[in-house]
Each structure stands twice: as C-alpha cells, then as structure tokens.
XYZ file of N, CA and C in Angstrom:
279
model
N -9.834 -39.923 -17.030
C -9.453 -39.876 -15.639
C -10.407 -40.784 -14.865
N -9.859 -41.589 -14.015
C -10.715 -42.516 -13.284
C -11.410 -41.802 -12.132
N -12.515 -42.381 -11.705
C -13.317 -41.802 -10.632
C -12.559 -41.847 -9.312
N -11.697 -42.840 -9.122
C -10.964 -42.981 -7.867
C -9.945 -41.862 -7.666
N -9.516 -41.215 -8.730
C -8.509 -40.162 -8.608
C -9.112 -38.790 -8.306
N -10.403 -38.617 -8.481
C -11.012 -37.304 -8.245
C -10.861 -36.836 -6.808
N -11.136 -37.679 -5.809
C -10.938 -37.195 -4.432
C -9.484 -36.834 -4.142
N -8.558 -37.565 -4.738
C -7.142 -37.264 -4.535
C -6.795 -35.900 -5.126
N -7.314 -35.617 -6.314
C -7.045 -34.325 -6.932
C -7.704 -33.191 -6.140
N -8.895 -33.428 -5.629
C -9.575 -32.414 -4.832
C -8.803 -32.141 -3.543
N -8.348 -33.185 -2.889
C -7.577 -33.021 -1.659
C -6.254 -32.312 -1.934
N -5.627 -32.617 -3.046
C -4.373 -31.961 -3.409
C -4.595 -30.479 -3.673
N -5.672 -30.156 -4.390
C -5.968 -28.749 -4.674
C -6.280 -27.996 -3.380
N -7.047 -28.613 -2.476
C -7.378 -27.959 -1.212
C -6.126 -27.768 -0.356
N -5.265 -28.765 -0.302
C -4.022 -28.648 0.462
C -3.104 -27.578 -0.101
N -3.035 -27.483 -1.420
C -2.214 -26.455 -2.056
C -2.741 -25.070 -1.732
N -4.067 -24.905 -1.761
C -4.657 -23.617 -1.427
C -4.383 -23.239 0.025
N -4.510 -24.196 0.920
C -4.241 -23.906 2.333
C -2.773 -23.549 2.564
N -1.877 -24.242 1.889
C -0.447 -23.917 2.018
C -0.150 -22.528 1.464
N -0.807 -22.157 0.375
C -0.593 -20.824 -0.190
C -1.128 -19.753 0.745
N -2.262 -20.002 1.381
C -2.835 -19.018 2.295
C -2.028 -18.894 3.582
N -1.240 -19.888 3.909
C -0.405 -19.839 5.109
C 0.576 -18.669 5.025
N 1.018 -18.328 3.814
C 2.032 -17.305 3.629
C 1.465 -15.911 3.438
N 0.155 -15.742 3.520
C -0.442 -14.414 3.425
C -0.109 -13.665 4.711
N 0.474 -12.483 4.601
C 0.867 -11.776 5.820
C -0.344 -11.318 6.624
N -0.157 -11.213 7.924
C -1.243 -10.729 8.768
C -1.291 -9.208 8.692
N -2.385 -8.629 9.132
C -2.569 -7.181 9.043
C -2.348 -6.511 10.389
N -1.369 -6.958 11.142
C -1.062 -6.324 12.418
C -0.242 -5.064 12.168
N -0.712 -3.947 12.678
C 0.003 -2.685 12.500
C 0.990 -2.518 13.650
N 2.246 -2.316 13.321
C 3.266 -2.121 14.349
C 4.070 -0.872 14.029
N 4.659 -0.294 15.048
C 5.516 0.862 14.881
C 6.929 0.347 14.643
N 7.368 0.354 13.393
C 8.676 -0.216 13.057
C 9.819 0.760 13.283
N 9.528 2.036 13.545
C 10.599 3.000 13.781
C 11.245 2.798 15.146
N 10.441 2.403 16.134
C 10.939 2.263 17.496
C 10.561 0.877 18.030
N 11.244 -0.173 17.567
C 10.846 -1.510 18.001
C 11.116 -1.781 19.478
N 12.058 -1.065 20.091
C 12.357 -1.319 21.496
C 11.489 -0.484 22.435
N 10.677 0.398 21.899
C 9.823 1.238 22.743
C 8.746 0.382 23.390
N 8.370 0.774 24.600
C 7.320 0.038 25.307
C 5.998 0.223 24.577
N 5.192 -0.833 24.476
C 3.926 -0.701 23.781
C 2.980 0.245 24.535
N 2.238 1.008 23.768
C 1.289 1.929 24.382
C -0.026 1.212 24.613
N -0.892 1.843 25.369
C -2.177 1.217 25.674
C -3.058 1.171 24.427
N -2.969 2.159 23.585
C -3.775 2.228 22.376
C -2.856 2.130 21.159
N -3.338 1.499 20.103
C -2.535 1.385 18.889
C -2.495 2.714 18.138
N -3.438 3.604 18.404
C -3.503 4.888 17.723
C -3.122 5.997 18.685
N -2.182 6.814 18.265
C -1.798 7.978 19.048
C -2.115 9.220 18.222
N -2.684 10.223 18.842
C -3.108 11.419 18.120
C -1.909 12.165 17.527
N -0.813 12.253 18.251
C 0.362 12.965 17.762
C 1.609 12.269 18.294
N 2.694 12.272 17.527
C 3.931 11.654 18.035
C 4.536 12.493 19.152
N 5.265 11.817 20.011
C 5.969 12.525 21.083
C 7.030 13.434 20.456
N 7.458 14.492 21.146
C 8.423 15.434 20.555
C 9.742 14.789 20.136
N 10.209 13.766 20.857
C 11.498 13.161 20.519
C 11.380 12.092 19.432
N 10.176 11.770 19.002
C 9.985 10.757 17.965
C 9.762 11.420 16.611
N 10.027 10.662 15.577
C 9.716 11.122 14.231
C 8.240 10.872 13.941
N 7.813 11.123 12.730
C 6.402 10.881 12.392
C 6.092 9.379 12.419
N 4.865 9.060 12.750
C 4.455 7.655 12.781
C 4.351 7.107 11.372
N 4.629 5.834 11.213
C 4.589 5.206 9.903
C 3.256 4.501 9.637
N 2.291 4.654 10.552
C 1.009 3.997 10.366
C 0.114 4.849 9.473
N -0.680 4.209 8.644
C -1.539 4.922 7.709
C -2.811 5.397 8.398
N -3.206 6.603 8.110
C -4.483 7.126 8.582
C -5.324 7.369 7.336
N -6.076 6.371 6.935
C -6.805 6.436 5.668
C -8.252 6.834 5.835
N -8.703 7.069 7.041
C -10.098 7.435 7.238
C -10.950 6.194 7.405
N -12.160 6.250 6.928
C -13.101 5.143 7.075
C -12.739 3.969 6.185
N -13.292 2.837 6.523
C -13.039 1.631 5.744
C -13.886 1.662 4.475
N -13.274 1.401 3.358
C -13.973 1.357 2.073
C -14.249 -0.107 1.758
N -15.469 -0.550 1.964
C -15.791 -1.975 1.871
C -16.379 -2.394 0.538
N -16.566 -1.482 -0.395
C -17.192 -1.842 -1.675
C -16.450 -2.957 -2.423
N -15.116 -2.910 -2.532
C -14.441 -3.995 -3.249
C -14.646 -5.361 -2.595
N -14.720 -5.386 -1.266
C -14.921 -6.653 -0.567
C -16.330 -7.183 -0.802
N -17.303 -6.293 -0.804
C -18.679 -6.715 -1.062
C -18.849 -7.231 -2.489
N -18.272 -6.517 -3.446
C -18.378 -6.940 -4.850
C -17.645 -8.261 -5.051
N -16.438 -8.378 -4.527
C -15.679 -9.621 -4.678
C -16.343 -10.783 -3.978
N -16.854 -10.554 -2.773
C -17.540 -11.622 -2.049
C -18.784 -12.084 -2.778
N -19.548 -11.147 -3.310
C -20.744 -11.502 -4.069
C -20.381 -12.272 -5.335
N -19.327 -11.847 -5.997
C -18.874 -12.536 -7.208
C -18.473 -13.978 -6.899
N -17.666 -14.168 -5.855
C -17.233 -15.520 -5.512
C -18.371 -16.379 -4.981
N -19.322 -15.762 -4.278
C -20.486 -16.509 -3.823
C -21.313 -16.989 -5.013
N -21.513 -16.128 -5.989
C -22.237 -16.520 -7.201
C -21.498 -17.586 -7.988
N -20.181 -17.472 -8.068
C -19.378 -18.468 -8.770
C -19.466 -19.820 -8.077
N -19.389 -19.820 -6.750
C -19.505 -21.064 -5.998
C -20.882 -21.688 -6.157
N -21.937 -20.872 -6.114
C -23.295 -21.393 -6.308
C -23.449 -21.965 -7.710
N -22.840 -21.331 -8.697
C -22.880 -21.853 -10.062
C -22.199 -23.205 -10.170
N -21.062 -23.362 -9.510
C -20.371 -24.655 -9.524
C -21.204 -25.736 -8.844
N -21.865 -25.398 -7.744
C -22.718 -26.375 -7.059
C -23.865 -26.787 -7.964
N -24.511 -25.812 -8.595
C -25.639 -26.137 -9.486
C -25.175 -26.993 -10.663
N -24.016 -26.675 -11.202
C -23.479 -27.447 -12.318
C -23.180 -28.881 -11.902
N -22.593 -29.066 -10.734
C -22.251 -30.422 -10.297
C -23.512 -31.230 -9.955
N -24.521 -30.585 -9.398
C -25.776 -31.284 -9.114
C -26.439 -31.692 -10.415
N -26.427 -30.816 -11.389
C -27.035 -31.129 -12.676
C -26.314 -32.261 -13.388
N -24.991 -32.284 -13.262
C -24.208 -33.345 -13.899
C -24.417 -34.702 -13.231
N -24.675 -34.701 -11.920
C -24.789 -35.956 -11.210
C -26.153 -36.620 -11.379
N -27.152 -35.882 -11.863
C -28.474 -36.457 -12.050
C -28.489 -37.312 -13.304
N -29.103 -38.519 -13.197
C -29.173 -39.378 -14.386
C -30.126 -38.787 -15.423
N -29.795 -38.988 -16.660
C -30.634 -38.463 -17.754
C -31.797 -39.362 -18.082
C-alpha cells in the first residue's frame, strides 16, 4: 500500500464512523401514549392523572455508571496503546 493512500483510508474510516453515529437514536424521553397532550413543566410526574393510563417512562432509580467507566477506561487504554505503537513505528532504527 502506498503512503499516499493512508490519509485517504483514514479519512474514509473517519467519515464512515461519523455517518454510522448519525443514526444512533437520541435519549429524549417522551410520553408516547398521549402525543397531543400539552407538555408539562417537568418531565417526571409522581403519579398519572386519573384519566390517563400508566406512564411508559422507566423509573430505574439511580444511574449505574460502572459499565461506562470500565468501557471508557478500556477504550482510553486502547487508544493510548495505538498512539504508543505508531510513535514507536515512526522512529528510525
């Protein structure tokens, strides 16, 4: 592979990743049972009104951040490893 094609491949990979991330859904919580209802001041209501059914929003308690911390640390270490590898490869012997 020629050296001139490396930036093109890197740009293609980065563009593909950005296009894939474009389709990741957002985490906006909405009440899908009553889409025509006027929005309330708060996204969380303690109890549904008598004429409404149960809310479809999840009440999971506190945020469990351990998977995010472990995954972030793993990817940070992987990225640092790639940087160290590329620096080592670029140094003349």
